[in-house]
Amino acid sequence: MTRREDRFLLPLDFSPKKYSLRLEPNLQNFTFEGVVEIQVEMLKAADSITLNCADIKVHKAHFTTASGKVFNTSDISFVEKDERVVFKFGSQLTESGTLHIEYQGELNDKMKGFYRSVYTWKGEKRFMATTQFEANDARRAFPCWDEPDRKALFEVELIVDRHLTALSNMNAISTHSDPDTGKKVVKFATSPLMPTYLVAFCIGEYDYIESTVQMEKGPLILRVYTVPGKTHLAKYALEVGSKVLPNLEKFFGIPFPFPKMDMIAIPEFSAGAMENIGLITYRETALLYDEKNSTLSTKQWICLVVSHELGHSFYGNYVTMEWWDALWLNEGGAVFIEYVLTNELYPEWEIFNQFVQLDVGNALILDSMESSHPIQVPCKRAEEVDEIFDAISYNKACAVIYMLSNYITLDAFKKALNIYMKRFAWKNAQPQDLWDAMTEVVGTDIAQLMTGWTDQTGYPVIEVHPAKDSNGKRALRVKQRRFLQRGPSDDKTQWRVPISYITDKSSTPQYFLLTQEEDIITVPENAKFIKLNGKQTGFYRVQYADEMLPSLVDAIRTQEISAIDRLGILQDFCALAKAGYTDAKQALTIFSAFETEEDYIVVKALATNVLSFYGIIKRNPSIEPLFKEFGHGIFDRLGRKFGWHAKEGETDLDALTRTTVLGILKKLEHPETIKTGMEKFRAIAQEEKSDVVSPDLLGLVYAIGLSEGGKEEYDAVLNIFRKTDLNEERVRVLGSLGATKDEELLKSILKEEFVLDEVKAQDLMYPISSVVGNKKGGREKVWDWFVTNFDSIKRRVDNGFLFGRILKTAASEFDTEEHRKKVEDFLKTKELPQLKRSIAQVLEGIELSAATRERIEGSITPDSLKKLIEDQKKQ
Ligand SMILES: [Zn+2]
């Protein structure tokens, strides 16, 4: 963690107590006029006051002391690179008082700060004004102390055209019309203490639906806002929000701390959603659900995101991290609570299994790179945080919280959380504060256990060998070493690992805390199999001694072991093989143990892993066709069983399994799947029927139509994109376009007038990632496009978070040393200080892909694949 004195912070001479903010946005010329009066407390006399400020023109400013003395500014200077403004007053300010600033700002089109978002209504372009302040962009809306621990009260007044709706964090307390201008003046209640990054305003034409939720302290109005004509898509989010809010209070054991809750879908939005106090903003695909056209995955996604954002009401909004290096306190907590809350609403989704497969799975991959970073990431300057909104701060943070909550029990975890939240209510906290509360409840030193996980990069692989303990009883020798995608290393990092195991005798995980490099665990004498990381709650991989494998493979075959544990064995096996800890051939043999598998999460993991191997060898003509055949052998049975249409009484997980199985069969060019898919495509495109297949399969059918068809099919899909006003449908089309086998069409996707003009900047990564995966030179085309259009892409996506994602996608399929060199040489010519970490990850990623490909190609030969295929046929 950075010490306060090492951070680049505003001086501690004056501190804000309350902001009174008056803003008048102009949606014709995209500017706004602002007046801010900040009550400041003097901590130390000074002759100047420094605040954060960016893209703002200050008209004038003065300081009025508590005793009524007025100091006019003698000098206003901007330090652009630090995004600061300094007001000099000519003489010492020796009292607290009020800083008064009048200024003008820009409603930019960069999806950050106070910005404009465009949408179409009745064939006409319309604009709204909205905000995205996290992490460092409140300063674009008003000069402020833009640091998370400079909490203050906010009193907001918005002056808008009469026909517009104005929203902010708090409820409106008065609305009147200005007799001179005819404009509407909306004044909002004073907020509780908030950091600047949680302030928000939205001004535009909106419709809404609402419900009254019974909360502990009385009824609370929950509203979901959309652009005009879309409230029918808001019903599901409203239903989720209404159910989640009371459960949230129950989980934390604290009454909901804010007076109202608005959730609003914004047509152009850089992240998924933003947890502003009382006014949560979402990208449309994370909030709007169309019963006829949305997929089940979208439904799950909305439930998770709404739960996540509402969960921030406590994790982040009520108790805030002191500084950005502990961003994970907000985000890891919010990810954890999103799964807890979703699981309460839909136990049938077994959503924690999905968490382990996807969230933990992705965190394990990123965190096995040397260019990964600790959860608790040193952050000297606030802008460094932009790169930290990643799988480590969200998923790994949540994974280690999940590991801890299972180790100390969820009840103990909740009790400690309640103590922590009450103790730091409306204040800021550090990780140590959370660990202290945990230690109080469980009686052992939790900081000692957890800091290894939060302050060190990476995680261990646990090697397990059969052994005897000192009494000659059956035991396991366990040894930790850091797991790296690069392959076994002598890295000496160690963790305190809560190792658990299950056996055929007991599926309740038994714990053992590994506190040194290696140790001996006594285990039941008569167990048939012993599987470590019971229920996959731990953040580590396991490598078993060869002699332990047959009993585990048997347990998979007979399904004596639970689905999540089958998934765990599979994931570790494949990861170890790809990283060169074991032979890749061995990983392929384990697939055959899943010959009767039908559990959704295991099928999903099978598909993900088969696809990942396929991705590595798909450009190698000597093994690609055989690998596909091998893949068909794994999924063909499931394809026939689940078919293309829902069976009566099937569950949501059955539907998800169908989507997964047909999806992987399509990617492996399974002839029968392609043929049926093409029939479905014709019915949709030529007969203009939309209900030929479930929306879950639409993206797949578009991709099949594109890959098997030509220009006509391409135009038909593009037509769907142009006609719809459902963003989910647009994204679905964008994500399938790259499936075309026609090189000219592939090129036309990347033409500026399409990808930069017609596709929203927020959605740019979808067509890019779809083209980059195309075997027919997709990766070269995307990289050339990135290089040639670098400046216009950067202009269009002037947003560190989104631009970083596009860069990572553009280089994601490269896998040779020449590729790495090419990317490095190009990036060297560009000034991208905010993407230092992403660039290091891109370059290491290519290097690792090259090594993995060579390893796999060296091990999986045509003969070994032929042998596997023969074995499949015998089964
Ligand atoms: Zn979040």
Short mmCIF file of C-alpha atoms in Angstrom, two decimals, residues 132-557:
data_model
loop_
_atom_site.label_atom_id
_atom_site.label_comp_id
_atom_site.label_asym_id
_atom_site.label_seq_id
_atom_site.Cartn_x
_atom_site.Cartn_y
_atom_site.Cartn_z
CA GLN A 132 -19.38 9.27 -15.26
CA PHE A 133 -17.03 10.52 -12.55
CA GLU A 134 -15.19 7.44 -11.29
CA ALA A 135 -12.31 7.53 -11.02
CA ASN A 136 -11.03 11.06 -11.75
CA ASP A 137 -13.59 12.95 -13.78
CA ALA A 138 -15.82 14.87 -11.36
CA ARG A 139 -13.24 17.61 -11.94
CA ARG A 140 -14.63 18.01 -15.48
CA ALA A 141 -18.01 19.04 -14.02
CA PHE A 142 -16.88 21.23 -11.12
CA PRO A 143 -13.56 22.23 -9.53
CA CYS A 144 -13.24 20.00 -6.49
CA TRP A 145 -11.07 17.99 -4.13
CA ASP A 146 -11.37 14.93 -6.36
CA GLU A 147 -10.01 12.38 -3.89
CA PRO A 148 -12.07 9.59 -2.33
CA ASP A 149 -11.39 10.52 1.29
CA ARG A 150 -12.34 14.19 0.86
CA LYS A 151 -15.98 13.42 1.57
CA ALA A 152 -18.43 16.32 1.77
CA LEU A 153 -22.14 17.13 1.65
CA PHE A 154 -23.61 18.04 -1.73
CA GLU A 155 -26.51 20.34 -2.49
CA VAL A 156 -27.31 20.27 -6.19
CA GLU A 157 -29.49 22.56 -8.31
CA LEU A 158 -30.03 21.88 -12.01
CA ILE A 159 -31.44 24.44 -14.45
CA VAL A 160 -32.90 22.74 -17.52
CA ASP A 161 -35.28 23.28 -20.42
CA ARG A 162 -38.88 22.88 -19.31
CA HIS A 163 -39.55 19.61 -21.12
CA LEU A 164 -36.53 17.82 -19.67
CA THR A 165 -36.22 15.64 -16.58
CA ALA A 166 -33.36 16.38 -14.18
CA LEU A 167 -32.06 13.70 -11.81
CA SER A 168 -29.32 13.62 -9.21
CA ASN A 169 -28.21 11.55 -6.24
CA MET A 170 -30.91 12.84 -3.91
CA ASN A 171 -34.66 13.38 -4.23
CA ALA A 172 -35.89 16.69 -5.69
CA ILE A 173 -37.20 18.98 -2.97
CA SER A 174 -38.44 21.83 -5.13
CA THR A 175 -39.10 22.57 -8.78
CA HIS A 176 -40.00 26.00 -10.03
CA SER A 177 -39.90 27.90 -13.26
CA ASP A 178 -37.49 30.82 -13.64
CA PRO A 179 -39.72 33.78 -14.55
CA ASP A 180 -37.00 35.41 -16.71
CA THR A 181 -35.84 32.45 -18.78
CA GLY A 182 -38.82 30.09 -18.47
CA LYS A 183 -36.38 27.34 -17.50
CA LYS A 184 -37.07 24.71 -14.91
CA VAL A 185 -35.03 24.96 -11.70
CA VAL A 186 -34.81 21.67 -9.80
CA LYS A 187 -33.32 21.66 -6.32
CA PHE A 188 -32.30 18.40 -4.66
CA ALA A 189 -32.07 17.50 -0.97
CA THR A 190 -28.67 17.79 0.69
CA SER A 191 -26.77 14.53 0.39
CA PRO A 192 -25.05 12.64 3.19
CA LEU A 193 -21.24 12.67 3.15
CA MET A 194 -20.06 11.52 -0.29
CA PRO A 195 -16.81 11.35 -2.21
CA THR A 196 -16.84 13.31 -5.50
CA TYR A 197 -16.63 10.19 -7.67
CA LEU A 198 -20.15 9.18 -6.58
CA VAL A 199 -21.87 12.46 -7.55
CA ALA A 200 -24.15 12.19 -10.60
CA PHE A 201 -26.64 14.11 -12.74
CA CYS A 202 -28.78 13.08 -15.70
CA ILE A 203 -30.74 15.54 -17.82
CA GLY A 204 -32.88 14.49 -20.74
CA GLU A 205 -36.22 13.17 -21.96
CA TYR A 206 -36.92 10.07 -19.91
CA ASP A 207 -39.76 7.70 -19.16
CA TYR A 208 -39.79 5.61 -16.01
CA ILE A 209 -41.57 2.84 -14.15
CA GLU A 210 -41.48 2.54 -10.39
CA SER A 211 -42.28 0.37 -7.44
CA THR A 212 -42.49 0.98 -3.72
CA VAL A 213 -40.21 -1.30 -1.76
CA GLN A 214 -40.85 -1.97 1.92
CA MET A 215 -37.60 -1.36 3.71
CA GLU A 216 -36.73 -1.40 7.39
CA LYS A 217 -37.16 2.33 7.83
CA GLY A 218 -40.31 2.52 5.67
CA PRO A 219 -41.21 2.56 1.98
CA LEU A 220 -38.56 3.41 -0.60
CA ILE A 221 -39.33 4.45 -4.18
CA LEU A 222 -37.32 2.52 -6.76
CA ARG A 223 -37.49 3.81 -10.33
CA VAL A 224 -36.02 2.60 -13.59
CA TYR A 225 -35.57 5.33 -16.22
CA THR A 226 -35.04 4.84 -19.95
CA VAL A 227 -35.06 7.03 -23.04
CA PRO A 228 -38.65 7.53 -24.29
CA GLY A 229 -40.49 4.41 -25.40
CA LYS A 230 -38.34 1.80 -23.70
CA THR A 231 -39.86 1.35 -20.25
CA HIS A 232 -41.37 -2.01 -21.24
CA LEU A 233 -37.76 -3.24 -21.28
CA ALA A 234 -37.21 -2.02 -17.72
CA LYS A 235 -39.66 -4.35 -15.97
CA TYR A 236 -37.20 -7.10 -15.23
CA ALA A 237 -34.59 -4.77 -13.69
CA LEU A 238 -37.32 -3.17 -11.56
CA GLU A 239 -38.40 -6.61 -10.36
CA VAL A 240 -34.81 -7.59 -9.51
CA GLY A 241 -34.12 -4.29 -7.75
CA SER A 242 -37.32 -4.54 -5.68
CA LYS A 243 -36.35 -7.98 -4.42
CA VAL A 244 -32.66 -7.27 -3.93
CA LEU A 245 -33.01 -4.09 -1.84
CA PRO A 246 -34.63 -5.73 1.25
CA ASN A 247 -32.23 -8.69 1.00
CA LEU A 248 -29.32 -6.29 0.95
CA GLU A 249 -30.37 -4.76 4.29
CA LYS A 250 -30.73 -8.23 5.74
CA PHE A 251 -27.31 -9.33 4.56
CA PHE A 252 -25.52 -6.36 6.12
CA GLY A 253 -27.85 -6.06 9.11
CA ILE A 254 -28.00 -2.30 8.54
CA PRO A 255 -30.94 -0.21 7.25
CA PHE A 256 -30.52 1.00 3.66
CA PRO A 257 -28.69 4.32 4.05
CA PHE A 258 -30.16 6.40 1.18
CA PRO A 259 -33.64 7.91 0.68
CA LYS A 260 -34.41 6.90 -2.93
CA MET A 261 -33.01 4.79 -5.74
CA ASP A 262 -33.10 5.58 -9.44
CA MET A 263 -31.52 3.31 -12.04
CA ILE A 264 -31.16 4.66 -15.55
CA ALA A 265 -30.15 3.15 -18.91
CA ILE A 266 -27.73 5.42 -20.81
CA PRO A 267 -27.39 4.82 -24.59
CA GLU A 268 -23.63 5.51 -24.56
CA PHE A 269 -21.70 4.30 -21.55
CA SER A 270 -18.10 3.20 -21.20
CA ALA A 271 -18.23 0.61 -18.39
CA GLY A 272 -21.08 -1.76 -17.48
CA ALA A 273 -22.66 0.41 -14.82
CA MET A 274 -21.78 3.01 -12.17
CA GLU A 275 -22.94 2.90 -8.58
CA ASN A 276 -23.55 6.66 -8.00
CA ILE A 277 -25.41 7.15 -4.72
CA GLY A 278 -29.16 7.13 -5.43
CA LEU A 279 -28.73 7.33 -9.23
CA ILE A 280 -27.11 4.26 -10.75
CA THR A 281 -26.24 4.60 -14.43
CA TYR A 282 -26.11 1.54 -16.71
CA ARG A 283 -25.25 0.70 -20.26
CA GLU A 284 -28.53 -0.40 -21.91
CA THR A 285 -27.50 -4.05 -22.24
CA ALA A 286 -26.90 -4.27 -18.47
CA LEU A 287 -30.39 -2.98 -17.55
CA LEU A 288 -32.90 -3.56 -20.38
CA TYR A 289 -34.47 -6.96 -20.92
CA ASP A 290 -36.71 -7.78 -23.86
CA GLU A 291 -38.84 -10.84 -23.16
CA LYS A 292 -39.01 -11.73 -26.84
CA ASN A 293 -35.46 -10.98 -27.94
CA SER A 294 -33.14 -11.13 -24.95
CA THR A 295 -31.08 -14.14 -24.06
CA LEU A 296 -31.02 -15.97 -20.77
CA SER A 297 -27.42 -14.83 -20.36
CA THR A 298 -28.61 -11.23 -20.60
CA LYS A 299 -31.18 -11.96 -17.91
CA GLN A 300 -28.49 -13.36 -15.64
CA TRP A 301 -26.20 -10.48 -16.48
CA ILE A 302 -28.84 -7.88 -15.55
CA CYS A 303 -29.55 -9.66 -12.27
CA LEU A 304 -25.83 -9.76 -11.44
CA VAL A 305 -25.11 -6.16 -12.44
CA VAL A 306 -28.15 -4.71 -10.63
CA SER A 307 -27.18 -6.71 -7.52
CA HIS A 308 -23.57 -5.55 -7.87
CA GLU A 309 -24.47 -1.87 -8.14
CA LEU A 310 -27.02 -1.99 -5.32
CA GLY A 311 -24.42 -3.87 -3.28
CA HIS A 312 -22.12 -0.88 -3.67
CA SER A 313 -24.62 1.06 -1.52
CA PHE A 314 -22.68 -0.46 1.38
CA TYR A 315 -19.43 -1.60 -0.24
CA GLY A 316 -18.04 1.74 -1.39
CA ASN A 317 -20.86 4.24 -0.92
CA TYR A 318 -21.51 3.88 2.80
CA VAL A 319 -17.94 2.88 3.63
CA THR A 320 -15.43 4.03 1.00
CA MET A 321 -11.86 2.92 0.39
CA GLU A 322 -9.41 5.55 1.60
CA TRP A 323 -7.40 5.63 -1.62
CA TRP A 324 -7.50 4.01 -5.06
CA ASP A 325 -4.93 1.34 -4.19
CA ALA A 326 -7.69 -0.33 -2.19
CA LEU A 327 -10.24 -0.13 -5.03
CA TRP A 328 -10.67 -3.87 -4.51
CA LEU A 329 -12.36 -3.22 -1.14
CA ASN A 330 -15.23 -1.68 -3.13
CA GLU A 331 -15.15 -3.98 -6.13
CA GLY A 332 -14.25 -7.35 -4.62
CA GLY A 333 -16.99 -6.78 -2.07
CA ALA A 334 -19.53 -5.77 -4.71
CA VAL A 335 -18.77 -8.82 -6.87
CA PHE A 336 -19.18 -11.05 -3.83
CA ILE A 337 -22.51 -9.52 -2.90
CA GLU A 338 -23.80 -9.69 -6.51
CA TYR A 339 -23.44 -13.47 -6.40
CA VAL A 340 -24.89 -13.76 -2.89
CA LEU A 341 -27.96 -11.71 -3.89
CA THR A 342 -28.44 -13.42 -7.25
CA ASN A 343 -28.16 -16.80 -5.57
CA GLU A 344 -30.94 -15.79 -3.15
CA LEU A 345 -33.25 -14.87 -6.05
CA TYR A 346 -32.39 -17.81 -8.33
CA PRO A 347 -30.98 -20.77 -6.39
CA GLU A 348 -31.73 -22.90 -9.47
CA TRP A 349 -29.04 -21.06 -11.44
CA GLU A 350 -26.28 -22.41 -9.13
CA ILE A 351 -24.66 -19.07 -9.79
CA PHE A 352 -21.64 -19.62 -7.56
CA ASN A 353 -20.62 -22.40 -9.93
CA GLN A 354 -20.66 -19.85 -12.73
CA PHE A 355 -18.60 -17.55 -10.53
CA VAL A 356 -15.95 -20.24 -10.08
CA GLN A 357 -15.91 -21.17 -13.77
CA LEU A 358 -15.84 -17.67 -15.23
CA ASP A 359 -14.77 -15.04 -12.69
CA VAL A 360 -12.28 -17.11 -10.73
CA GLY A 361 -11.19 -18.83 -13.95
CA ASN A 362 -10.34 -15.50 -15.61
CA ALA A 363 -8.59 -14.16 -12.52
CA LEU A 364 -6.43 -17.30 -12.36
CA ILE A 365 -5.40 -16.78 -15.97
CA LEU A 366 -4.48 -13.09 -15.69
CA ASP A 367 -2.79 -13.62 -12.34
CA SER A 368 -0.50 -16.29 -13.70
CA MET A 369 1.26 -13.68 -15.82
CA GLU A 370 4.35 -11.93 -14.54
CA SER A 371 2.83 -8.61 -15.62
CA SER A 372 -0.18 -9.10 -13.33
CA HIS A 373 -0.38 -6.95 -10.19
CA PRO A 374 -1.33 -7.40 -6.55
CA ILE A 375 -4.97 -6.87 -5.56
CA GLN A 376 -3.72 -4.07 -3.33
CA VAL A 377 -1.93 -2.19 -6.04
CA PRO A 378 0.50 0.64 -5.34
CA CYS A 379 -1.02 3.74 -6.87
CA LYS A 380 0.88 6.97 -6.48
CA ARG A 381 -1.11 9.09 -8.87
CA ALA A 382 -4.87 8.82 -9.12
CA GLU A 383 -4.84 8.36 -12.91
CA GLU A 384 -2.96 5.06 -12.47
CA VAL A 385 -6.19 3.56 -11.17
CA ASP A 386 -7.84 3.59 -14.62
CA GLU A 387 -5.92 0.44 -15.56
CA ILE A 388 -6.83 -1.32 -12.33
CA PHE A 389 -10.51 -1.88 -13.12
CA ASP A 390 -9.64 -5.43 -14.18
CA ALA A 391 -9.96 -9.12 -13.36
CA ILE A 392 -7.62 -8.70 -10.38
CA SER A 393 -9.43 -5.87 -8.57
CA TYR A 394 -12.82 -7.43 -9.27
CA ASN A 395 -12.49 -11.18 -9.67
CA LYS A 396 -9.37 -12.09 -7.75
CA ALA A 397 -10.40 -9.76 -4.94
CA CYS A 398 -13.76 -11.49 -4.81
CA ALA A 399 -12.15 -14.92 -5.12
CA VAL A 400 -10.00 -14.36 -2.03
CA ILE A 401 -13.01 -12.95 -0.14
CA TYR A 402 -14.94 -16.07 -1.18
CA MET A 403 -12.03 -18.25 0.00
CA LEU A 404 -11.97 -16.43 3.35
CA SER A 405 -15.75 -16.52 3.86
CA ASN A 406 -15.73 -20.27 3.28
CA TYR A 407 -12.75 -20.78 5.57
CA ILE A 408 -14.10 -18.77 8.52
CA THR A 409 -17.79 -19.53 7.61
CA LEU A 410 -20.23 -17.12 6.03
CA ASP A 411 -21.89 -16.37 9.38
CA ALA A 412 -18.62 -15.19 10.92
CA PHE A 413 -17.84 -13.24 7.76
CA LYS A 414 -21.22 -11.45 7.88
CA LYS A 415 -20.87 -10.66 11.57
CA ALA A 416 -17.48 -9.05 10.95
CA LEU A 417 -18.79 -7.14 7.94
CA ASN A 418 -21.56 -5.71 10.07
CA ILE A 419 -19.04 -4.50 12.67
CA TYR A 420 -16.83 -2.98 9.97
CA MET A 421 -19.70 -1.21 8.17
CA LYS A 422 -21.11 0.28 11.37
CA ARG A 423 -17.68 1.36 12.60
CA PHE A 424 -16.79 3.15 9.37
CA ALA A 425 -20.23 4.41 8.36
CA TRP A 426 -19.93 7.50 6.08
CA LYS A 427 -16.16 7.33 6.48
CA ASN A 428 -13.21 5.81 4.65
CA ALA A 429 -11.51 2.54 5.52
CA GLN A 430 -8.40 0.52 4.76
CA PRO A 431 -8.05 -3.23 4.33
CA GLN A 432 -6.54 -3.51 7.81
CA ASP A 433 -9.84 -2.17 9.23
CA LEU A 434 -11.74 -5.01 7.58
CA TRP A 435 -9.24 -7.62 8.76
CA ASP A 436 -9.40 -6.20 12.33
CA ALA A 437 -13.18 -6.72 12.38
CA MET A 438 -12.69 -10.29 11.08
CA THR A 439 -10.02 -10.98 13.71
CA GLU A 440 -12.35 -9.75 16.46
CA VAL A 441 -15.01 -12.22 15.37
CA VAL A 442 -12.93 -15.33 14.69
CA GLY A 443 -10.12 -14.83 17.21
CA THR A 444 -7.22 -15.53 14.84
CA ASP A 445 -5.11 -13.01 12.96
CA ILE A 446 -6.90 -12.56 9.64
CA ALA A 447 -4.56 -9.84 8.37
CA GLN A 448 -1.68 -12.29 8.64
CA LEU A 449 -3.65 -14.79 6.57
CA MET A 450 -4.89 -12.35 3.94
CA THR A 451 -2.10 -9.87 3.23
CA GLY A 452 -0.15 -12.50 1.28
CA TRP A 453 -3.14 -12.75 -1.03
CA THR A 454 -3.80 -9.02 -1.33
CA ASP A 455 -0.23 -7.66 -1.41
CA GLN A 456 1.53 -10.26 -3.57
CA THR A 457 1.04 -10.90 -7.26
CA GLY A 458 0.10 -14.42 -8.26
CA TYR A 459 -0.97 -17.55 -6.43
CA PRO A 460 0.39 -21.01 -5.73
CA VAL A 461 0.04 -24.39 -7.35
CA ILE A 462 -0.15 -27.06 -4.66
CA GLU A 463 1.76 -30.24 -5.52
CA VAL A 464 0.30 -33.27 -3.78
CA HIS A 465 1.97 -36.62 -3.15
CA PRO A 466 0.84 -39.64 -1.13
CA ALA A 467 2.86 -39.92 2.11
CA LYS A 468 2.79 -41.14 5.71
CA ASP A 469 2.53 -38.86 8.73
CA SER A 470 4.85 -39.17 11.75
CA ASN A 471 2.58 -41.89 13.19
CA GLY A 472 2.78 -43.88 10.00
CA LYS A 473 -0.82 -42.96 9.10
CA ARG A 474 -2.00 -42.21 5.57
CA ALA A 475 -1.14 -38.62 4.65
CA LEU A 476 -0.46 -36.23 1.83
CA ARG A 477 2.67 -34.21 1.33
CA VAL A 478 1.67 -30.78 0.02
CA LYS A 479 4.09 -28.25 -1.38
CA GLN A 480 3.40 -24.77 -2.71
CA ARG A 481 5.14 -22.86 -5.46
CA ARG A 482 4.05 -19.91 -7.53
CA PHE A 483 2.05 -20.91 -10.60
CA LEU A 484 3.16 -19.20 -13.79
CA GLN A 485 1.84 -19.59 -17.33
CA ARG A 486 5.46 -19.35 -18.37
CA GLY A 487 6.06 -22.75 -16.75
CA PRO A 488 7.60 -24.04 -13.52
CA SER A 489 9.91 -21.49 -11.91
CA ASP A 490 11.92 -21.15 -8.73
CA ASP A 491 9.98 -18.05 -7.61
CA LYS A 492 10.04 -18.19 -3.82
CA THR A 493 6.78 -16.32 -3.09
CA GLN A 494 4.70 -18.06 -0.44
CA TRP A 495 1.15 -17.77 0.79
CA ARG A 496 -0.78 -18.93 3.84
CA VAL A 497 -3.06 -21.32 2.00
CA PRO A 498 -6.31 -22.60 3.52
CA ILE A 499 -6.07 -26.00 1.84
CA SER A 500 -9.18 -28.10 1.95
CA TYR A 501 -9.95 -31.59 0.77
CA ILE A 502 -12.97 -33.82 0.25
CA THR A 503 -13.17 -37.59 -0.12
CA ASP A 504 -15.72 -40.18 -1.17
CA LYS A 505 -16.51 -40.50 2.55
CA SER A 506 -17.22 -36.83 3.17
CA SER A 507 -18.10 -34.02 0.79
CA THR A 508 -17.70 -31.42 3.57
CA PRO A 509 -14.33 -29.75 3.00
CA GLN A 510 -11.78 -30.41 5.76
CA TYR A 511 -9.33 -27.54 6.22
CA PHE A 512 -5.62 -27.41 6.81
CA LEU A 513 -3.71 -24.12 6.86
CA LEU A 514 -0.45 -24.41 4.95
CA THR A 515 1.90 -21.81 6.46
CA GLN A 516 5.21 -22.90 4.99
CA GLU A 517 6.58 -24.22 1.73
CA GLU A 518 5.57 -27.81 2.42
CA ASP A 519 3.79 -29.86 5.03
CA ILE A 520 2.08 -33.18 5.74
CA ILE A 521 -1.71 -33.55 6.05
CA THR A 522 -3.13 -36.67 7.67
CA VAL A 523 -6.09 -37.98 5.68
CA PRO A 524 -8.70 -40.74 6.18
CA GLU A 525 -7.12 -44.16 5.83
CA ASN A 526 -9.91 -45.74 3.81
CA ALA A 527 -10.77 -42.94 1.35
CA LYS A 528 -11.08 -44.10 -2.24
CA PHE A 529 -10.22 -40.70 -3.64
CA ILE A 530 -8.98 -37.46 -2.16
CA LYS A 531 -9.63 -34.22 -3.98
CA LEU A 532 -8.05 -30.97 -2.86
CA ASN A 533 -9.67 -27.53 -2.98
CA GLY A 534 -13.07 -28.95 -1.99
CA LYS A 535 -15.94 -27.14 -3.75
CA GLN A 536 -13.29 -24.99 -5.48
CA THR A 537 -13.43 -22.19 -2.93
CA GLY A 538 -9.65 -21.69 -2.81
CA PHE A 539 -7.58 -19.45 -5.09
CA TYR A 540 -4.90 -21.93 -6.13
CA ARG A 541 -4.29 -24.78 -8.53
CA VAL A 542 -3.60 -28.39 -7.61
CA GLN A 543 -1.14 -30.73 -9.26
CA TYR A 544 -1.63 -34.36 -8.20
CA ALA A 545 1.00 -37.06 -8.23
CA ASP A 546 0.36 -39.45 -11.14
CA GLU A 547 -0.65 -42.28 -8.82
CA MET A 548 -3.52 -40.18 -7.41
CA LEU A 549 -5.09 -39.54 -10.81
CA PRO A 550 -6.84 -42.85 -11.62
CA SER A 551 -9.09 -42.64 -8.55
CA LEU A 552 -10.02 -39.04 -9.44
CA VAL A 553 -10.73 -39.92 -13.06
CA ASP A 554 -12.96 -42.76 -11.80
CA ALA A 555 -14.78 -40.35 -9.51
CA ILE A 556 -15.42 -38.07 -12.47
CA ARG A 557 -16.68 -40.96 -14.59
#
